[in-house]
CSV table of N, CA, C and O in Angstrom, one decimal:
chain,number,residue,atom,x,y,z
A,1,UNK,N,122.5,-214.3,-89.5
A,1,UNK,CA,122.8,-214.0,-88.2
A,1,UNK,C,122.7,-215.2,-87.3
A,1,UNK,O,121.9,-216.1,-87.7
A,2,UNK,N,123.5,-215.4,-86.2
A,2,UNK,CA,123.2,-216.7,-85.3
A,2,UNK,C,122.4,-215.9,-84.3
A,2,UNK,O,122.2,-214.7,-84.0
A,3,UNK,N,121.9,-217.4,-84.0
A,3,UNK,CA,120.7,-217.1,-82.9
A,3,UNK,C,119.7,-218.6,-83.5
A,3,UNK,O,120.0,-219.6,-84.2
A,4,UNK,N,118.5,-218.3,-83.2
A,4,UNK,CA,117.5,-219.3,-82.8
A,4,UNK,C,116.2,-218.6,-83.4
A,4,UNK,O,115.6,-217.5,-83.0
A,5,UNK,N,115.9,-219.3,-84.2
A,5,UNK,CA,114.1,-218.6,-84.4
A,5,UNK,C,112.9,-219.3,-83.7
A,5,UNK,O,112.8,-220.5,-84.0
A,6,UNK,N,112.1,-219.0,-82.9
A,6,UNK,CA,111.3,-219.6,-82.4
A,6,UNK,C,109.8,-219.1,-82.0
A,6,UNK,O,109.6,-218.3,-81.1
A,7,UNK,N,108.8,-219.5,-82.8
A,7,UNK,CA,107.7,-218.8,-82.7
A,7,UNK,C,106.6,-219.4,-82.2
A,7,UNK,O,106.8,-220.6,-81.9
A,8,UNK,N,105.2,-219.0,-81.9
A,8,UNK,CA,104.2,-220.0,-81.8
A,8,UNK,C,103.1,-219.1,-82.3
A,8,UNK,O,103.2,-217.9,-82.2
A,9,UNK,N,101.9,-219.7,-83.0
A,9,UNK,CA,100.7,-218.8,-83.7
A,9,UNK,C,99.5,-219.5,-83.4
A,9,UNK,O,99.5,-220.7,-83.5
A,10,UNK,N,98.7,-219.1,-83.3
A,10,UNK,CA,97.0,-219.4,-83.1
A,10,UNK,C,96.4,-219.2,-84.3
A,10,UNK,O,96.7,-218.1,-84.8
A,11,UNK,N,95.5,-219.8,-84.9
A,11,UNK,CA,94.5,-219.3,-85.9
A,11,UNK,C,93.3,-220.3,-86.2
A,11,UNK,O,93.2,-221.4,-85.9
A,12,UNK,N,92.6,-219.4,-86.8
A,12,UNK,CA,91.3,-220.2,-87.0
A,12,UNK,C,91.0,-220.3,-88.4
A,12,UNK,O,91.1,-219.4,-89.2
A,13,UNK,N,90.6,-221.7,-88.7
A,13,UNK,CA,89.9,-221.9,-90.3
A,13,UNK,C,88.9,-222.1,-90.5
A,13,UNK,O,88.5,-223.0,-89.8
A,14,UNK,N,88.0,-221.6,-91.4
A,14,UNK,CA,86.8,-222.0,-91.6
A,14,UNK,C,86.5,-221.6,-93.0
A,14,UNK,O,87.2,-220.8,-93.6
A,15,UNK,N,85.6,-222.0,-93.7
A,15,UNK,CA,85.1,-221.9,-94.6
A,15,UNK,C,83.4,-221.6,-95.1
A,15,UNK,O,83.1,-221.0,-96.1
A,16,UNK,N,82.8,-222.1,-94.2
A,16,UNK,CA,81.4,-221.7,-94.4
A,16,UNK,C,80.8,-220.6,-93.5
A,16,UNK,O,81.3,-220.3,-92.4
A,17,UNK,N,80.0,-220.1,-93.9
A,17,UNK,CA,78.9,-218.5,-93.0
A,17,UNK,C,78.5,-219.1,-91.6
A,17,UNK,O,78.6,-218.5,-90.6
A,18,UNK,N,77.9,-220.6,-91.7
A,18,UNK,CA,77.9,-221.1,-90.2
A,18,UNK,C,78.3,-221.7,-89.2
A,18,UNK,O,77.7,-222.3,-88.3
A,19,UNK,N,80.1,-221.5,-89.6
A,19,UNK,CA,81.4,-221.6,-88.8
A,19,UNK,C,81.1,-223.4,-88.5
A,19,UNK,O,81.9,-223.7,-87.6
A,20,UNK,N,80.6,-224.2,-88.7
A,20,UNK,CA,80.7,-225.1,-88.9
A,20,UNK,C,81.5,-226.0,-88.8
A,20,UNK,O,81.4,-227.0,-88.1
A,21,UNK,N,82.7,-225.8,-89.9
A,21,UNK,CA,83.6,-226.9,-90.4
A,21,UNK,C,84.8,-225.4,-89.4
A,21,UNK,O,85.9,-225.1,-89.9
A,22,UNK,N,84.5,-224.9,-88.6
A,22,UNK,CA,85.6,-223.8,-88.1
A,22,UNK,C,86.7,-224.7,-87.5
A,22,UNK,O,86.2,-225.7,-86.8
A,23,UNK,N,88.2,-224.7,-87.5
A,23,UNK,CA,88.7,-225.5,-86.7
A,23,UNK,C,89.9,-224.6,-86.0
A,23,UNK,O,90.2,-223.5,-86.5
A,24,UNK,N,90.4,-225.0,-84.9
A,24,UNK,CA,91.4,-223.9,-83.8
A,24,UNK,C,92.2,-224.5,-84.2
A,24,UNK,O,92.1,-225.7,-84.2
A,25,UNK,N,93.8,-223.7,-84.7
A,25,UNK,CA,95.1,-224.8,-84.7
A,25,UNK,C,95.9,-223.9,-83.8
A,25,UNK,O,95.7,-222.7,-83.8
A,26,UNK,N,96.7,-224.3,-83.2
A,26,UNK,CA,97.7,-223.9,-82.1
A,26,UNK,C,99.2,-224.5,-82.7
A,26,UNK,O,99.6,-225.7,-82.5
A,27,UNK,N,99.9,-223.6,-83.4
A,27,UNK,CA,101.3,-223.8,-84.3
A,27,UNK,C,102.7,-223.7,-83.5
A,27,UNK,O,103.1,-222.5,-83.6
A,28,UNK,N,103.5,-224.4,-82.7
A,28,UNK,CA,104.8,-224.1,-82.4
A,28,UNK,C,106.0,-224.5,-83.6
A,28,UNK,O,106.2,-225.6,-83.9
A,29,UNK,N,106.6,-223.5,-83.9
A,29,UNK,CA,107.7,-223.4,-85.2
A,29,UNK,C,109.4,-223.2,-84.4
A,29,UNK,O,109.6,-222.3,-83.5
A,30,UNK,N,110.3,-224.0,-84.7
A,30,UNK,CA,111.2,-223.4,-84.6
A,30,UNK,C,111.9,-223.8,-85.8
A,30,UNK,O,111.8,-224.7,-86.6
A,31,UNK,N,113.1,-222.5,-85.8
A,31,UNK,CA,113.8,-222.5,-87.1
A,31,UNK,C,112.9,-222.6,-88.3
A,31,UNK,O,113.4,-223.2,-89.2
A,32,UNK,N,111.7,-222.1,-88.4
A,32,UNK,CA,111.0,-221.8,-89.3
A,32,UNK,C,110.5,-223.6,-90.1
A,32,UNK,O,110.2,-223.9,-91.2
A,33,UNK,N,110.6,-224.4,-89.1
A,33,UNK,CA,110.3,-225.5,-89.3
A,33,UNK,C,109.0,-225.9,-88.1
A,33,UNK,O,109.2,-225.8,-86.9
A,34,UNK,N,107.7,-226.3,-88.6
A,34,UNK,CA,106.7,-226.3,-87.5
A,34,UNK,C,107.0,-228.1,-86.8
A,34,UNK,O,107.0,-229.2,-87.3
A,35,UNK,N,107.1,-227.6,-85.5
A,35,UNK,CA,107.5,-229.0,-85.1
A,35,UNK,C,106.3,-229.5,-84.6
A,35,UNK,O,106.3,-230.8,-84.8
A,36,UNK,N,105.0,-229.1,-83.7
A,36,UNK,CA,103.9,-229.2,-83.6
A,36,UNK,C,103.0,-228.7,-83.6
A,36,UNK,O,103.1,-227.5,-83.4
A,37,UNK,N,101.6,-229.1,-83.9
A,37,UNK,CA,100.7,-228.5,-83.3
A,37,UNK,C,99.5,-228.9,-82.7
A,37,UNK,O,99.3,-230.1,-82.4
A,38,UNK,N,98.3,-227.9,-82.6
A,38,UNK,CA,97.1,-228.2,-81.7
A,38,UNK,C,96.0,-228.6,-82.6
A,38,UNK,O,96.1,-227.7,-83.4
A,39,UNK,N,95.1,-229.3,-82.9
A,39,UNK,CA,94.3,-229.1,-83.6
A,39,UNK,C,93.0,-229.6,-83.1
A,39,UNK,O,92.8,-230.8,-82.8
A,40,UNK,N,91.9,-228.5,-83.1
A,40,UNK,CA,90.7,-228.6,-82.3
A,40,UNK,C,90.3,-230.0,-82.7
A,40,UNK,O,90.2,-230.8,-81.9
A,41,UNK,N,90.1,-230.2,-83.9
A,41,UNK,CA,89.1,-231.3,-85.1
A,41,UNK,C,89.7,-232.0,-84.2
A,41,UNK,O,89.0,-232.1,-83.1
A,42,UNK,N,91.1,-232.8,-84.2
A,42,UNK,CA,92.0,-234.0,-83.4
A,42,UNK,C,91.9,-234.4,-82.6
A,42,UNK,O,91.8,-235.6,-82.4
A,43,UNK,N,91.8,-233.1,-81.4
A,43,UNK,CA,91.6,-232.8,-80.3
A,43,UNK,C,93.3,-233.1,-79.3
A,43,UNK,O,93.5,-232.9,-78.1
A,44,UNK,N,94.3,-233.4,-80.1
A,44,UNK,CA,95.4,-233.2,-79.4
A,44,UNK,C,96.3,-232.7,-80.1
A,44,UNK,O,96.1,-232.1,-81.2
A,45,UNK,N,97.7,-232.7,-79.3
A,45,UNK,CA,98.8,-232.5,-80.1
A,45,UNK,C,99.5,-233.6,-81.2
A,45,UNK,O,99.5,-234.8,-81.1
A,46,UNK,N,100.1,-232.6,-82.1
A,46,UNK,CA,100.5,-234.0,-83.3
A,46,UNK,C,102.0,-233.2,-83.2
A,46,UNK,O,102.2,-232.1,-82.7
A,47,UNK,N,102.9,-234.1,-83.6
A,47,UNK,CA,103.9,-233.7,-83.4
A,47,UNK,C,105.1,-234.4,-85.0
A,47,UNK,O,105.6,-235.4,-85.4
A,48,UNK,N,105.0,-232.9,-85.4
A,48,UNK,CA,105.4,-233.3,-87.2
A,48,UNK,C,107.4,-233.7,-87.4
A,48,UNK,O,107.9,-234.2,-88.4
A,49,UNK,N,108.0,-233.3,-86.4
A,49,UNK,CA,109.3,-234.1,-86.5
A,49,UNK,C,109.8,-234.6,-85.6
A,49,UNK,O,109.0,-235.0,-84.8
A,50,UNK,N,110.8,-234.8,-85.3
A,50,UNK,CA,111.4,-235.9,-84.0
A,50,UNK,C,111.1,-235.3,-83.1
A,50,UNK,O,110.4,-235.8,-82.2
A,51,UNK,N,111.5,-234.0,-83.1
A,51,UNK,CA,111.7,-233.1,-81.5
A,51,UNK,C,110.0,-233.2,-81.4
A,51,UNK,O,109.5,-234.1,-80.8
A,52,UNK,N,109.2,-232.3,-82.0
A,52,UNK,CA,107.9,-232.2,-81.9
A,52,UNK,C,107.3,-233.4,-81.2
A,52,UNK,O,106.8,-233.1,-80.1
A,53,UNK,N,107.3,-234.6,-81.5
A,53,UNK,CA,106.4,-235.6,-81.7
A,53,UNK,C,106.8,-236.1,-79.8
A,53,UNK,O,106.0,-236.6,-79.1
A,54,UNK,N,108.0,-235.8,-79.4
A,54,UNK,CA,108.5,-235.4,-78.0
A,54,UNK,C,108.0,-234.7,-77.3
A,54,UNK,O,107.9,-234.9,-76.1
A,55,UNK,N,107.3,-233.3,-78.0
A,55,UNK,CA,106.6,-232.1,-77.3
A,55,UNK,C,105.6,-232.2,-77.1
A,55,UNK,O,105.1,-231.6,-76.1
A,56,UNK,N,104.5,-233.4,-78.1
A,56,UNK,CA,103.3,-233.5,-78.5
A,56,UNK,C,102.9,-234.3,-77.1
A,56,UNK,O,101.9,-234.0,-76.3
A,57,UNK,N,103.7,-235.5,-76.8
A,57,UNK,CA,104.0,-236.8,-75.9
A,57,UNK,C,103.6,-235.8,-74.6
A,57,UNK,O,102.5,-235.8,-73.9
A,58,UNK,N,104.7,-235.0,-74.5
A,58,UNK,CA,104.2,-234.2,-72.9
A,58,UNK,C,103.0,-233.3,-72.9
A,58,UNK,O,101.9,-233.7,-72.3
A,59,UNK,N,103.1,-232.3,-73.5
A,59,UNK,CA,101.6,-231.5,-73.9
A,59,UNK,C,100.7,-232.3,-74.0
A,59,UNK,O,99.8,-231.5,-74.4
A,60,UNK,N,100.2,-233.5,-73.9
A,60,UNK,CA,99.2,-234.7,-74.3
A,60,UNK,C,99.0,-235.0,-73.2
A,60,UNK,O,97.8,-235.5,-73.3
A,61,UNK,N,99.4,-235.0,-72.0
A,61,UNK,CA,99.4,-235.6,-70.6
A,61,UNK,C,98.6,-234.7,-69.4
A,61,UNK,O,98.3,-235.0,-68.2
A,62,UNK,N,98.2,-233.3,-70.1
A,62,UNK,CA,97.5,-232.3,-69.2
A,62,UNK,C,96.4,-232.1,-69.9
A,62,UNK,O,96.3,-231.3,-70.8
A,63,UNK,N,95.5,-233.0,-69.2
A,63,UNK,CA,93.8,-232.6,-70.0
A,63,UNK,C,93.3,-231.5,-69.7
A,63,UNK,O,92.6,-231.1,-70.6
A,64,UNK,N,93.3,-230.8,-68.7
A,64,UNK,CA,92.9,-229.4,-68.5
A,64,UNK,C,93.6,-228.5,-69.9
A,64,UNK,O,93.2,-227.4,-70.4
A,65,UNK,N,94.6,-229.0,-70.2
A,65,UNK,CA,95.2,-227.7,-71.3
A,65,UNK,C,94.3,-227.9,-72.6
A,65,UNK,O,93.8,-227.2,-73.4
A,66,UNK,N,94.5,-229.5,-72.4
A,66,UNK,CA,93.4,-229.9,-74.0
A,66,UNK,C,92.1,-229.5,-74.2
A,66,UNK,O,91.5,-229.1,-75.2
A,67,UNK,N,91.6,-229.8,-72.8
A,67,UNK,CA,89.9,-229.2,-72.9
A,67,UNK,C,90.4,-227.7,-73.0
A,67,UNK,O,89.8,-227.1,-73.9
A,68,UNK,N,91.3,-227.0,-72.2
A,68,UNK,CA,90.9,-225.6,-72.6
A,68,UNK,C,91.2,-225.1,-74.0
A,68,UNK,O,90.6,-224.1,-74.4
A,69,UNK,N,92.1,-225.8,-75.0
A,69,UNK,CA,92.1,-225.7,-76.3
A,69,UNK,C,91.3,-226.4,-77.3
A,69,UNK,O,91.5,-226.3,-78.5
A,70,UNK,N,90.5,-226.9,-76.8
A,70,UNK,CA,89.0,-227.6,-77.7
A,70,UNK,C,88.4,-226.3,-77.5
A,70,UNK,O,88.1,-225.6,-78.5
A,71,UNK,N,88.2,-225.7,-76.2
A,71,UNK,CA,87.5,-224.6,-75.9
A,71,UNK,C,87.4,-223.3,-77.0
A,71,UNK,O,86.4,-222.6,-77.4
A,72,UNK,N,88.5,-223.3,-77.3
A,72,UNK,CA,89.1,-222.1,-77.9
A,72,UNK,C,88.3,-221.8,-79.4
A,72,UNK,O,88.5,-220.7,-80.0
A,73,UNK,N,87.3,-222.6,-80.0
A,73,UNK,CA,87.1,-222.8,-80.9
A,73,UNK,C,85.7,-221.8,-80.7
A,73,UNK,O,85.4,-221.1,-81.7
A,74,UNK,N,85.0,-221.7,-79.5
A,74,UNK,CA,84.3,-221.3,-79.2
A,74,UNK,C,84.2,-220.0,-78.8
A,74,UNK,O,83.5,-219.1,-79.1
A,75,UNK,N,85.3,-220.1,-78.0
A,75,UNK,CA,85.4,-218.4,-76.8
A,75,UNK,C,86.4,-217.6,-77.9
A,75,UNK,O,86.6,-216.4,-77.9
A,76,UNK,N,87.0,-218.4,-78.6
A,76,UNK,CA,88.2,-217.6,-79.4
A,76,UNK,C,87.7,-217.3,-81.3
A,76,UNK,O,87.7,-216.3,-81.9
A,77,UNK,N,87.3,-218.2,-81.5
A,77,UNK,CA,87.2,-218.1,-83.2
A,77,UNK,C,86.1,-218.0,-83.7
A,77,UNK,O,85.9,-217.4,-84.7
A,78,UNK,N,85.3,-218.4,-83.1
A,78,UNK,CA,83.5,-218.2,-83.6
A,78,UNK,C,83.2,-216.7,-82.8
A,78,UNK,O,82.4,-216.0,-83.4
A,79,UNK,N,83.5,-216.5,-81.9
A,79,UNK,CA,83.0,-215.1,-81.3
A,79,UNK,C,84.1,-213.8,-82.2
A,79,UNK,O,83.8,-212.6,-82.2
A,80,UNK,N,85.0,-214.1,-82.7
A,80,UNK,CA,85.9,-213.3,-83.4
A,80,UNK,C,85.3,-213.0,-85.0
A,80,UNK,O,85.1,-212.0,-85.7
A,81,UNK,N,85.1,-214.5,-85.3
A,81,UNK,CA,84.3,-214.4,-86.6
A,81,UNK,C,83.6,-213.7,-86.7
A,81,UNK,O,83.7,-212.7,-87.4
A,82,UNK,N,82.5,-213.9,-85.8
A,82,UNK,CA,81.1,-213.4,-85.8
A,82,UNK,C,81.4,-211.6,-85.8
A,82,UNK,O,80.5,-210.9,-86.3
A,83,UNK,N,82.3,-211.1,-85.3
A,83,UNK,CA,82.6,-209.6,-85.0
A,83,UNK,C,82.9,-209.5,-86.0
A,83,UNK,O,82.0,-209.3,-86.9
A,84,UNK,N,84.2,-209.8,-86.4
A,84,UNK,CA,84.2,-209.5,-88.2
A,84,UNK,C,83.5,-209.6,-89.4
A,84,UNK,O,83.1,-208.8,-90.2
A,85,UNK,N,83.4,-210.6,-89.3
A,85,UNK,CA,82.2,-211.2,-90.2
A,85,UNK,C,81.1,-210.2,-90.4
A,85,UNK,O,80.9,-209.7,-91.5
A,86,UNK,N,80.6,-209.9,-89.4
A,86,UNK,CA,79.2,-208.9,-89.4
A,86,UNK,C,79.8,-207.4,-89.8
A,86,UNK,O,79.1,-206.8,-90.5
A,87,UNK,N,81.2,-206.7,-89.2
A,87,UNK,CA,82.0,-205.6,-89.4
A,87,UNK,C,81.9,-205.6,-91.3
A,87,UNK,O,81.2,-204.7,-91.9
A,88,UNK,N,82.5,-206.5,-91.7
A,88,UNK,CA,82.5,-206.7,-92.9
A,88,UNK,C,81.5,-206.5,-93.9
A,88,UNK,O,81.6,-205.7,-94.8
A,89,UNK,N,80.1,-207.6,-93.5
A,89,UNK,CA,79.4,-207.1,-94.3
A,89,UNK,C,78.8,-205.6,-94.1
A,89,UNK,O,78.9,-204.8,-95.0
A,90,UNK,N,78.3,-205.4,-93.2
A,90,UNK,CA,78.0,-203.9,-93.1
A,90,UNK,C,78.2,-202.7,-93.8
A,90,UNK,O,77.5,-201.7,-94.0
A,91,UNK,N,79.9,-202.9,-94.5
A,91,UNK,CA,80.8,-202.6,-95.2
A,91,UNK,C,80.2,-202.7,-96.3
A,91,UNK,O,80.1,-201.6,-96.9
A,92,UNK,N,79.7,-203.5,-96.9
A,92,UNK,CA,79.5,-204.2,-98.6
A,92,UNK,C,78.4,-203.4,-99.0
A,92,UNK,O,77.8,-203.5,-100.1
């Protein structure tokens, strides 16, 4: 079909019980190709193809947005964990 695919996703990674190595990435994709993203660890935008690395350039210039996405790691992924996490085991 024509048209334009264009998406953006949030998620969190981690690997250990005391969210430690936890990191926030913030994904913008179009055409199923990711052209940038956020990454808490980095602390900015990276920008993985031409257009992106364009996107990354401006998004990079508003520190209020950056601190509030370093933030995210905290108010968004570790308080999320911790709900599931605990839902989970309760379960076992």
């Amino acid at each position: 079909a024509d048209g334009y695919y264009q998406y953006q996703m949030a998620k969190c990674v981690y690997s250990t019980s005391d969210y430690s190595d936890m990191v926030y990435l913030q994904i913008y994709s179009f055409n199923k190709d990711v052209d940038v993203q956020f990454n808490s660890t980095v602390g900015k935008f990276v920008g993985l193809t031409e257009f992106g690395v364009k996107q990354a350039e401006g998004f990079n210039k508003d520190p209020a947005r950056l601190q509030q996405l370093k933030a995210e790691v905290d108010r968004f992924c570790r308080h999320n964990a911790q709900i599931l996490d605990s839902s989970v085991r309760d379960k076992a």
